[in-house]
Tab-separated table of C-alpha atoms in Angstrom:
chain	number	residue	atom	x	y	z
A	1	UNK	CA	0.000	0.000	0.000
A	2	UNK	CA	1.411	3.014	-0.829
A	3	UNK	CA	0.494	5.536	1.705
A	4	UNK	CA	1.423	3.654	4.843
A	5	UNK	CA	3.832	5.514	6.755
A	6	UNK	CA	6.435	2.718	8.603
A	7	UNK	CA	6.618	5.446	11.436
A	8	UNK	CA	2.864	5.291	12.215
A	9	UNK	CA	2.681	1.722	11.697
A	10	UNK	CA	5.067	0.507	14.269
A	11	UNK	CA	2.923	-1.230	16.967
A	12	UNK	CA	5.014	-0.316	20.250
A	13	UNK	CA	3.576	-2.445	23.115
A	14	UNK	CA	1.351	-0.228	25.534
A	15	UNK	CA	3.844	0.082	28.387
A	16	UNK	CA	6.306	1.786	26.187
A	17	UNK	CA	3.919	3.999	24.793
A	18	UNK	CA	2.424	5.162	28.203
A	19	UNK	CA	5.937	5.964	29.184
A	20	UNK	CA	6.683	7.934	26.236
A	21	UNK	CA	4.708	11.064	27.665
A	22	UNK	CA	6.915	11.295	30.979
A	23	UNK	CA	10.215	11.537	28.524
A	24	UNK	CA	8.440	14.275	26.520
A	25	UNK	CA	7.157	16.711	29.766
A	26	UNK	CA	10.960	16.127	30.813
A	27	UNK	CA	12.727	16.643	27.258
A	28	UNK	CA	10.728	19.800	26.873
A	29	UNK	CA	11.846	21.300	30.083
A	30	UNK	CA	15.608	20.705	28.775
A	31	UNK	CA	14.289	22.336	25.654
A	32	UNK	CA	13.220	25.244	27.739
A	33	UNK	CA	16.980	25.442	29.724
A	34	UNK	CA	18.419	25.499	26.137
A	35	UNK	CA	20.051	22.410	26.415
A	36	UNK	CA	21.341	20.232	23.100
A	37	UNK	CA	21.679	17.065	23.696
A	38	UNK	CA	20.555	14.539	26.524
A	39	UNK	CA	21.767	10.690	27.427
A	40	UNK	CA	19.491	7.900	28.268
A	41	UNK	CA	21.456	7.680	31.649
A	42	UNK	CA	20.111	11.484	32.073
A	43	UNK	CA	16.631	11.004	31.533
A	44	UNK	CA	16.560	7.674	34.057
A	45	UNK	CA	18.475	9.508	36.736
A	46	UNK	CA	15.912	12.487	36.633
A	47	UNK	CA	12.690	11.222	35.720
A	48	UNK	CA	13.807	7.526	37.828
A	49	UNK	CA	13.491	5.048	34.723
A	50	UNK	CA	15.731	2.734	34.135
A	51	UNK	CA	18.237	3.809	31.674
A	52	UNK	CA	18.151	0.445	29.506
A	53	UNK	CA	13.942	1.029	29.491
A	54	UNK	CA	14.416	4.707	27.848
A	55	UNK	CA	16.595	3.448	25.048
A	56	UNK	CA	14.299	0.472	24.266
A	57	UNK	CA	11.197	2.810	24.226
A	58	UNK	CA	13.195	5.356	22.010
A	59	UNK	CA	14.190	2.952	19.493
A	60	UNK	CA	10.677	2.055	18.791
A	61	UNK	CA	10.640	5.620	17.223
A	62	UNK	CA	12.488	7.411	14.600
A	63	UNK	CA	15.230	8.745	16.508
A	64	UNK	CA	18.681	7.959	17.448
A	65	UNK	CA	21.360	9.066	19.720
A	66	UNK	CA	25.190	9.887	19.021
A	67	UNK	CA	27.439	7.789	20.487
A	68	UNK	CA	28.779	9.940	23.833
A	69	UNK	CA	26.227	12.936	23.584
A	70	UNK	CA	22.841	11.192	23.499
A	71	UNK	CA	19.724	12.388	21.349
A	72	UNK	CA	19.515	15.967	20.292
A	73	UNK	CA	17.134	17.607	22.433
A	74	UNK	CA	15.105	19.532	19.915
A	75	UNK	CA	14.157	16.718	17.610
A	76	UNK	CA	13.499	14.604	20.541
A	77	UNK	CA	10.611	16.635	21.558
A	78	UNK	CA	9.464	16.921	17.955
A	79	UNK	CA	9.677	13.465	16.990
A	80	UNK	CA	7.392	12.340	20.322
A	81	UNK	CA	4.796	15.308	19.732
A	82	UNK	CA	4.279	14.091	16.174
A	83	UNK	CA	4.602	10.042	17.515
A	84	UNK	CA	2.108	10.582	20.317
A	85	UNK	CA	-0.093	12.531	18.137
A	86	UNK	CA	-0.391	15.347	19.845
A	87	UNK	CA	0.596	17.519	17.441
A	88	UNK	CA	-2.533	16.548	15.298
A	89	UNK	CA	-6.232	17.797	15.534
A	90	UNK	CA	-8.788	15.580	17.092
A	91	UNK	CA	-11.807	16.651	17.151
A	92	UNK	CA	-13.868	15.215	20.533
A	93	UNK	CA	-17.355	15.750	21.869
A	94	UNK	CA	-18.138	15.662	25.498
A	95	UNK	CA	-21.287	13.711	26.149
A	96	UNK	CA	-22.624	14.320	30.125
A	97	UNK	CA	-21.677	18.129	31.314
A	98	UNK	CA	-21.965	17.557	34.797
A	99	UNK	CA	-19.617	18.078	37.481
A	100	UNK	CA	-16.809	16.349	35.616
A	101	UNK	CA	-18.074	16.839	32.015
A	102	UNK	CA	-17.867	20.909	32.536
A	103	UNK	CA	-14.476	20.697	34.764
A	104	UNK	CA	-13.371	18.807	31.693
A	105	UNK	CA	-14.771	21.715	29.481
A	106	UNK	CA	-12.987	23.985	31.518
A	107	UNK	CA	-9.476	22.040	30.986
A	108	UNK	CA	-7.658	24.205	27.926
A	109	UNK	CA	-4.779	22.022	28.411
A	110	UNK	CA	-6.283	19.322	26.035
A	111	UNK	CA	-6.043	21.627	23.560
A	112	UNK	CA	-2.188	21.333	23.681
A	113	UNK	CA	-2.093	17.470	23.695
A	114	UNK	CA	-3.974	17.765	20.074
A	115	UNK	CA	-7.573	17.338	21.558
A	116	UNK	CA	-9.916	19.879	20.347
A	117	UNK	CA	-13.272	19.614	22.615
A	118	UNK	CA	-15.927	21.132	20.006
A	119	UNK	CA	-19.174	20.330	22.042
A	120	UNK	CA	-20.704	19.400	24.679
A	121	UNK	CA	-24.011	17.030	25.284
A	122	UNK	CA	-26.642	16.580	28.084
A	123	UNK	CA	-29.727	15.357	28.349
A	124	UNK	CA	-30.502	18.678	30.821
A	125	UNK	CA	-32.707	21.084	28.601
A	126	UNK	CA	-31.392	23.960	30.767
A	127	UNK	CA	-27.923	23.420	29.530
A	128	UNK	CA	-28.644	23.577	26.069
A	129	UNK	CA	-27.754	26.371	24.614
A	130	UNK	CA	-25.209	27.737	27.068
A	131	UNK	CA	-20.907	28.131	26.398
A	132	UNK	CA	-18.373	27.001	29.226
A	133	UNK	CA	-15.271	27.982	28.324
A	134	UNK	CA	-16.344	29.080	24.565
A	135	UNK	CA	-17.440	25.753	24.294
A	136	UNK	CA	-21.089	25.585	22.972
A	137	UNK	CA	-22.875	22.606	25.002
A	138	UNK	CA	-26.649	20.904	22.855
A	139	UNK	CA	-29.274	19.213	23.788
A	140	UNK	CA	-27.934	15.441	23.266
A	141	UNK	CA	-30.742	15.099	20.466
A	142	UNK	CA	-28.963	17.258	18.373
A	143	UNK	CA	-26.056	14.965	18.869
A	144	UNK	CA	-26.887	13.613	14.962
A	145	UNK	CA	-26.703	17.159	13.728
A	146	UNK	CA	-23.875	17.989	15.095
A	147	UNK	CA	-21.674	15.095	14.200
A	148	UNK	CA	-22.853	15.525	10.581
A	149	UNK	CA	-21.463	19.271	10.886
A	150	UNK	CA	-18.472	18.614	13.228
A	151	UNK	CA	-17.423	15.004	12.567
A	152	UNK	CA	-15.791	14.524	15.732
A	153	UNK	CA	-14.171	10.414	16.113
A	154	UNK	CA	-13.834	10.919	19.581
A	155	UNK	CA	-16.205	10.760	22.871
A	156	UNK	CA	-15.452	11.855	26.439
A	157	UNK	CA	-17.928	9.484	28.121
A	158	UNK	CA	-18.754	11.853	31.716
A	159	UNK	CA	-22.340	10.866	32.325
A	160	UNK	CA	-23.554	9.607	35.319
A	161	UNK	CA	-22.818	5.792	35.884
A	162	UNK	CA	-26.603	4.015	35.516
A	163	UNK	CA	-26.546	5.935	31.542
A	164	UNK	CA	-22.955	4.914	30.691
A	165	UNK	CA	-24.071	2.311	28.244
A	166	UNK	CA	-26.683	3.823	26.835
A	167	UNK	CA	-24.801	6.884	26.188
A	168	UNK	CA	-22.230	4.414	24.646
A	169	UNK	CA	-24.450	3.356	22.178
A	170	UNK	CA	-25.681	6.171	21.472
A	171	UNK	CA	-22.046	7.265	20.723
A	172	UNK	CA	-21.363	4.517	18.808
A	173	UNK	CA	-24.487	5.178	16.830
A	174	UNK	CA	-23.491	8.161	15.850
A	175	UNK	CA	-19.851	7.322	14.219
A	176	UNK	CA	-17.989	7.466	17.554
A	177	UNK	CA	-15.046	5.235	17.102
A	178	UNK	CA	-12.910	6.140	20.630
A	179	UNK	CA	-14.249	6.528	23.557
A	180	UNK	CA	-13.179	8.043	26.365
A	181	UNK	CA	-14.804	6.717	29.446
A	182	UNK	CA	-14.151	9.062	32.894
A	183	UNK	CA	-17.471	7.016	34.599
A	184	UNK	CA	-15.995	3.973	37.356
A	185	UNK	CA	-18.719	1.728	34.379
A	186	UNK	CA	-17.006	-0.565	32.497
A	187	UNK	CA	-18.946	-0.238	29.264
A	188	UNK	CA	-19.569	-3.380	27.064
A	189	UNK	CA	-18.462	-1.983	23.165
A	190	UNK	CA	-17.806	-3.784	19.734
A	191	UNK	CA	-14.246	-4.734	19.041
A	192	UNK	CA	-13.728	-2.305	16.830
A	193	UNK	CA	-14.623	0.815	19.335
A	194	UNK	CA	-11.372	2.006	21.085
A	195	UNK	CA	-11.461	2.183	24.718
A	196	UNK	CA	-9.754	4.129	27.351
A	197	UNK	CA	-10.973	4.125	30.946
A	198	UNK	CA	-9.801	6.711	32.993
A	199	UNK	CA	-11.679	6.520	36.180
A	200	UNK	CA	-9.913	9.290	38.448
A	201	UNK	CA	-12.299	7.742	41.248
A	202	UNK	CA	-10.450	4.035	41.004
A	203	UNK	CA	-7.139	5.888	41.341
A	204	UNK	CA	-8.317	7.447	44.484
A	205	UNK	CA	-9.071	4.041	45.962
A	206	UNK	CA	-5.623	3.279	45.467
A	207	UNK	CA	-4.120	6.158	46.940
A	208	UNK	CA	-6.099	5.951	49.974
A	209	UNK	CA	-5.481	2.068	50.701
A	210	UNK	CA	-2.007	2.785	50.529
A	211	UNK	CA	-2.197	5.699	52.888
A	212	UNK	CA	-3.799	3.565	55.487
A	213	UNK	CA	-1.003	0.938	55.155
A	214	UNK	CA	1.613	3.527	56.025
A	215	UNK	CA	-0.244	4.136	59.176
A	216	UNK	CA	0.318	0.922	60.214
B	1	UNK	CA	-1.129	-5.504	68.802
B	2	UNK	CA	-4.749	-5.065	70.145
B	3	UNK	CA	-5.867	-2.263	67.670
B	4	UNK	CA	-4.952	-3.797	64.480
B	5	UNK	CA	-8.105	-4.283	62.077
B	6	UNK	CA	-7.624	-7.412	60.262
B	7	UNK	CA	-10.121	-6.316	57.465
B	8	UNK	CA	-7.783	-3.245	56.916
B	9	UNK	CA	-4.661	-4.994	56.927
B	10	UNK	CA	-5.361	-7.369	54.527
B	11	UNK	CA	-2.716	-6.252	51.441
B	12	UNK	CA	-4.863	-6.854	48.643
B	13	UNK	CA	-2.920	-7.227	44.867
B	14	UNK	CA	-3.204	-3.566	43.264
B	15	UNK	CA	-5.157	-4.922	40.219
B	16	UNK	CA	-7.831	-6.361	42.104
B	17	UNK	CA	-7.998	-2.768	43.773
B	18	UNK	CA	-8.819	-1.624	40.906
B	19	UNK	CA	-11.438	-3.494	39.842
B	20	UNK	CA	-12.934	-3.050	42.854
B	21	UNK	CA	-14.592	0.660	42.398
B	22	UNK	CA	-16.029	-0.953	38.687
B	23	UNK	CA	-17.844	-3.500	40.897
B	24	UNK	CA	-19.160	-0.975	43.649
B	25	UNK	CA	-19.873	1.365	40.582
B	26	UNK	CA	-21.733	-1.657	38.937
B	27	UNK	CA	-23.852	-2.924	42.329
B	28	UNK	CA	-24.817	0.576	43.257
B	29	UNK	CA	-26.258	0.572	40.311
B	30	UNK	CA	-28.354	-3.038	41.246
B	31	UNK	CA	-29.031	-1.500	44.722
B	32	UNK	CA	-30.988	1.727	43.024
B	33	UNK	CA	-32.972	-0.978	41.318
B	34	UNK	CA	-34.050	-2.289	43.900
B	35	UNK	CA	-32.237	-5.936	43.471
B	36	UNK	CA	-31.892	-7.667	46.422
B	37	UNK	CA	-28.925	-10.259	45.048
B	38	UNK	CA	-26.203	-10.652	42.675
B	39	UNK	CA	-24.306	-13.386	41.622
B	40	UNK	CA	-20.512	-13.044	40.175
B	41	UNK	CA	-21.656	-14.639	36.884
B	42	UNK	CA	-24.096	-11.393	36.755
B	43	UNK	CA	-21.358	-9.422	37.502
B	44	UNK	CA	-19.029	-10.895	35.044
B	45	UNK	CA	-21.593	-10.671	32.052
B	46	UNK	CA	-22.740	-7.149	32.586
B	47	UNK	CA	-19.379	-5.415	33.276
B	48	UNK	CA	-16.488	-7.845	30.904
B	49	UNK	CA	-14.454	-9.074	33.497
B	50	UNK	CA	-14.032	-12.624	34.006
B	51	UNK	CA	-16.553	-14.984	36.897
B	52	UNK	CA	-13.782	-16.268	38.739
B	53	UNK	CA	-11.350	-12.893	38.856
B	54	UNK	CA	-14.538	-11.140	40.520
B	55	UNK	CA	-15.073	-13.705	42.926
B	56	UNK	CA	-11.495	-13.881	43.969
B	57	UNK	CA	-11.073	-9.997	44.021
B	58	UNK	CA	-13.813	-9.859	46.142
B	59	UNK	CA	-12.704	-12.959	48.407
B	60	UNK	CA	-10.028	-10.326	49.759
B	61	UNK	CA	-12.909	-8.293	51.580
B	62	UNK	CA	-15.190	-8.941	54.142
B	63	UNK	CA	-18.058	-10.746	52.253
B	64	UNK	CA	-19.136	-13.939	50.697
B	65	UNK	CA	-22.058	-15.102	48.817
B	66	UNK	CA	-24.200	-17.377	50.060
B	67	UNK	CA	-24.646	-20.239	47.339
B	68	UNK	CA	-27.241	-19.858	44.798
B	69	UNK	CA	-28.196	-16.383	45.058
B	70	UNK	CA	-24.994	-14.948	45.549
B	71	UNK	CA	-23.771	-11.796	47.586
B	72	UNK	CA	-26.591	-9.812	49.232
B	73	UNK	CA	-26.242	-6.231	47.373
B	74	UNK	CA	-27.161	-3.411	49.609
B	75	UNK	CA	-23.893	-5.348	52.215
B	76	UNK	CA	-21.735	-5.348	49.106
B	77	UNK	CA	-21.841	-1.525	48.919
B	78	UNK	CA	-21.135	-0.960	51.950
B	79	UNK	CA	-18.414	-3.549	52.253
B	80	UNK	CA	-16.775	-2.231	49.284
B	81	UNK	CA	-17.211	2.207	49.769
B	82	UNK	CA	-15.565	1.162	53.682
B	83	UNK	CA	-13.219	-0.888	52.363
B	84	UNK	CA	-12.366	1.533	49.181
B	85	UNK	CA	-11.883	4.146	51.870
B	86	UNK	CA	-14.653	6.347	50.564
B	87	UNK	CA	-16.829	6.259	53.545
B	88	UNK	CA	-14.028	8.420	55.495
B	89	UNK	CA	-13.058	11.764	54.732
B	90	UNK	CA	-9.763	12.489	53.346
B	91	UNK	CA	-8.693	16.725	53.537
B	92	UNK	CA	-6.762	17.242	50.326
B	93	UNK	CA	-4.862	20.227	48.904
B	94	UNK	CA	-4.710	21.542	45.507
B	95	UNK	CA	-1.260	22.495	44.486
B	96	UNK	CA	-1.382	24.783	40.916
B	97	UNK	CA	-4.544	26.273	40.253
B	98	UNK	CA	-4.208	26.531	36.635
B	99	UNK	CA	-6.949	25.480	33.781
B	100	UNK	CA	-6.403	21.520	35.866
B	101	UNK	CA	-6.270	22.213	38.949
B	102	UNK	CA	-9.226	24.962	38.818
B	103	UNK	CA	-11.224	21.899	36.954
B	104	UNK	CA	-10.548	19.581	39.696
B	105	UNK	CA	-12.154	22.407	42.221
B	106	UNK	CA	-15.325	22.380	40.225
B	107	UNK	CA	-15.258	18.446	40.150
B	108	UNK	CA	-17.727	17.590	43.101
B	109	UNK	CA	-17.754	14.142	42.606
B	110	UNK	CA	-14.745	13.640	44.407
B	111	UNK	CA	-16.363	14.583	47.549
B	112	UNK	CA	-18.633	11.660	47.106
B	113	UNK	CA	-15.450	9.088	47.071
B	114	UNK	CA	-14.434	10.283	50.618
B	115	UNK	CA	-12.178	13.589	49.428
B	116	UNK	CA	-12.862	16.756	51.163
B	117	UNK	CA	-10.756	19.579	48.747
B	118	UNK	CA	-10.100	22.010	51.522
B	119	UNK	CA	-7.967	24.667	50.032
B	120	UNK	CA	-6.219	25.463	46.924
B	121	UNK	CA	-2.603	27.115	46.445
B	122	UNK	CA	-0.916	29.361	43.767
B	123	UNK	CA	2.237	31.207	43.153
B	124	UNK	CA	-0.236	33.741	41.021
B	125	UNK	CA	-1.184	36.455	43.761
B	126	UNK	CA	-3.911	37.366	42.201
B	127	UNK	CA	-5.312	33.930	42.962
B	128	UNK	CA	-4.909	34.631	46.513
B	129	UNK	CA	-8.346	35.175	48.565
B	130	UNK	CA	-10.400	34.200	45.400
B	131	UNK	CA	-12.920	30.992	46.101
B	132	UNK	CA	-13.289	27.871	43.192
B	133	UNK	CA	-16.976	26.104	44.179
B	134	UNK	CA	-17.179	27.255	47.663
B	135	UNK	CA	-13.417	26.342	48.232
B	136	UNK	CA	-10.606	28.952	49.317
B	137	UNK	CA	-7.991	29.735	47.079
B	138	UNK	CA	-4.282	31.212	48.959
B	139	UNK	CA	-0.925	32.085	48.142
B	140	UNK	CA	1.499	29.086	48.553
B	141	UNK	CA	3.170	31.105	51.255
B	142	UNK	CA	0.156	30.843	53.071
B	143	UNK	CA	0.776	26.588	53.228
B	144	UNK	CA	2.465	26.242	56.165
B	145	UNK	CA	-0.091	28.336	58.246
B	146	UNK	CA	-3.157	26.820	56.131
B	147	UNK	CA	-1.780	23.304	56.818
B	148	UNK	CA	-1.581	23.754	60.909
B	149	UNK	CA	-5.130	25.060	60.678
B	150	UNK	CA	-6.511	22.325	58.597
B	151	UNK	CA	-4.126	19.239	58.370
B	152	UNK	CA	-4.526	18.053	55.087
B	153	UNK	CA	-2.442	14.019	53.915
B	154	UNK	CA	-2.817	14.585	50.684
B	155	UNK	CA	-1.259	16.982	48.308
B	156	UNK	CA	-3.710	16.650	44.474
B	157	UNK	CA	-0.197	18.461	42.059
B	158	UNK	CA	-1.519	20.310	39.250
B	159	UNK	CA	1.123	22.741	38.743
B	160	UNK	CA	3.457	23.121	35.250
B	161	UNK	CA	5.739	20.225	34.878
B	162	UNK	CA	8.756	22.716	35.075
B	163	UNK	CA	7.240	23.442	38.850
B	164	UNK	CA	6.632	19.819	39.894
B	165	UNK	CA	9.560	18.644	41.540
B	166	UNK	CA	9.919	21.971	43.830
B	167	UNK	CA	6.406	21.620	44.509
B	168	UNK	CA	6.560	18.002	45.555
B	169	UNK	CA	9.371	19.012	47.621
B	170	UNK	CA	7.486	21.982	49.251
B	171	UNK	CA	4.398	19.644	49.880
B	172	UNK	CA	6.560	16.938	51.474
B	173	UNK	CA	8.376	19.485	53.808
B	174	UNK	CA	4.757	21.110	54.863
B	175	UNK	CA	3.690	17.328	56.003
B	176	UNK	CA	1.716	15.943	52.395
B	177	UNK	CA	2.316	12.346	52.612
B	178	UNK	CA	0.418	10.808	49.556
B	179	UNK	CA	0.856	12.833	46.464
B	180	UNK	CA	-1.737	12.625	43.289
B	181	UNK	CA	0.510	13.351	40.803
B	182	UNK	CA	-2.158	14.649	37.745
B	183	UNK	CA	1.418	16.194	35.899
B	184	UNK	CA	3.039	14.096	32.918
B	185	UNK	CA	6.252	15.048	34.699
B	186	UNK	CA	7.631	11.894	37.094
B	187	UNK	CA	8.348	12.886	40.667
B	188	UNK	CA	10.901	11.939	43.180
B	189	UNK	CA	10.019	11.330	46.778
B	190	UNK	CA	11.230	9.671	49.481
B	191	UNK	CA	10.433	6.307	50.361
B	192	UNK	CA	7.806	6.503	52.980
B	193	UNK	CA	5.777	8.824	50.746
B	194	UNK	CA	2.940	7.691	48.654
B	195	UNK	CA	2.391	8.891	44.758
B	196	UNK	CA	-0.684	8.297	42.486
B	197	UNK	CA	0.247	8.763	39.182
B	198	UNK	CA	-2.675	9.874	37.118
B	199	UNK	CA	-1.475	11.656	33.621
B	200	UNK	CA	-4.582	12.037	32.088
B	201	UNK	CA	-2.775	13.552	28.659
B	202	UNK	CA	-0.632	10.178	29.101
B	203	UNK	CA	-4.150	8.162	28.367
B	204	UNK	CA	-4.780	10.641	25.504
B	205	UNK	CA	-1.641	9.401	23.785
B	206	UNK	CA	-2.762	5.806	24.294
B	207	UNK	CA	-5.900	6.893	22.546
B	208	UNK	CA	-4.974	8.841	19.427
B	209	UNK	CA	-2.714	5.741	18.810
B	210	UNK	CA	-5.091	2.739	18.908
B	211	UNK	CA	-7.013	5.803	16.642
B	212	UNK	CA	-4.268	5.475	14.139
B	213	UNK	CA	-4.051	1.846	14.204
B	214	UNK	CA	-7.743	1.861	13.777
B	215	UNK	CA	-8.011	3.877	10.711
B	216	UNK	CA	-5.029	1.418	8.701
């Protein structure tokens, strides 16, 4: 096929590519300090990675160090922006403004990781019709409408939990093809639909279990 | 040692604690309907994760099902929201109130999993003496005082990633012991100190990449 790009199409296992975001927040902080070049042995010391980890992640994209100086500092941040797609436009809707739904809204740093929040759904009439954030939030009937207009791929799922799979389907319905999914629900979707839970709320349980241990 | 809770000190594997809030998210659920009893086949079906992983997840807590009908719902809630550590109150700090951190204000919901936001900090003095959602807003100078007053564990870090380290520093020095780390950047802390690590733009990566694979 002609238009495949070999860079997109490497499939870097999942653990690699979740650490690839702590190397960029730290390369672009060298960036800032007007540094050159940085080592692998740099990175682990600072961001506590092991060194042999960084190198393994970084050869799954297209960059490589010099021998004694390490990567160059510049096109390391590049080549991860463009690799982690972040650099890129994607277009998201928001479907449950709520608590988290409009704190979400209110979150411009998406913007800079390449997502571009363009609306906003709830089943509240009130909302309809209002902006948070410049943000215009509809009526989630007009969610058809909208997509035809916007044509947005992805869905931050931020309803409450007893409509997270209807809302699903009614995401998927609609040409949805990545969903988001804030709720603690663990939604039931085709194989094709992409996942990604992020429940802030299971994260908490975490933290506080451990707390209690160290009281011990 | 005569005060030691043997529910509590079970040390229960970190993916099973987890999957825990999915299945208190998923019986609350039962419990507004009304149900009376689930079994872990119900469980398994409705929420994707497999019949015998629920059953021994939830063999680590302080219930069991009764054969047949399963595990009585309205005890499994409660079990699991004491257990989960949302049924106590937990004073937090937010450190950087930025676009994040101002979202995480608004966020109420966290309230409801046992988290009692008490005060936010800034380097920005024209934060200082403003209120986010009923919550006070101060200078950072203003920590050491603010933390005497109100003795808050645990530090939520929302600041840049070029701040994070001297803030985790400051919070550690003012008496934070667990740190929810919502920056891409990777802390250090001492030992004895526990970190959350919950990079919400590192999830966004994960998710524009399955995208890409998607669309080949």
């Amino acid at each position: 096929m002609a238009n495949e790009n070999t860079k997109i199409n490497i499939k870097l296992p999942e653990p690699s590519l979740r650490r690839l975001p702590w190397y960029l927040a730290y390369v672009k902080l060298l960036k800032d300090k007007g540094e050159e070049y940085v080592s692998s042995t740099q990175i682990a010391k600072d961001i506590n990675v092991d060194a042999s980890q960084i190198a393994k992640d970084l050869s799954f994209i297209n960059i490589s160090g010099k021998t004694r100086v390490g990567y160059e500092v510049n096109s390391l941040v590049e080549v991860l922006e463009n690799f982690l797609g972040f650099t890129n436009v994607h277009k998201a809707f928001i479907f449950g403004v709520g608590s988290l739904g409009a704190a979400l809204l209110q979150d411009s740093g998406l913007a800079q990781y390449g997502m571009n929040v363009v609306a906003g759904f709830d089943v509240k009439k009130e909302l309809a019709g209002t902006m948070i954030n410049g943000i215009p939030v509809y009526h989630i009937s007009e969610f058809e409408q909208k997509q035809k207009e916007l044509g947005a791929n992805i869905g931050i799922l931020t309803v409450p939990v007893e409509r997270a799979q209807e809302a699903t389907e009614n995401m998927i319905a609609g040409g949805i093809k990545a969903i988001w999914n804030f709720t603690p629900f663990r939604i039931r979707v085709p194989k094709h639909i992409v996942v990604q839970n992020t429940s802030i709320y299971a994260h908490l349980a975490v933290m506080f279990n451990r707390l209690n241990n160290l009281k011990k």
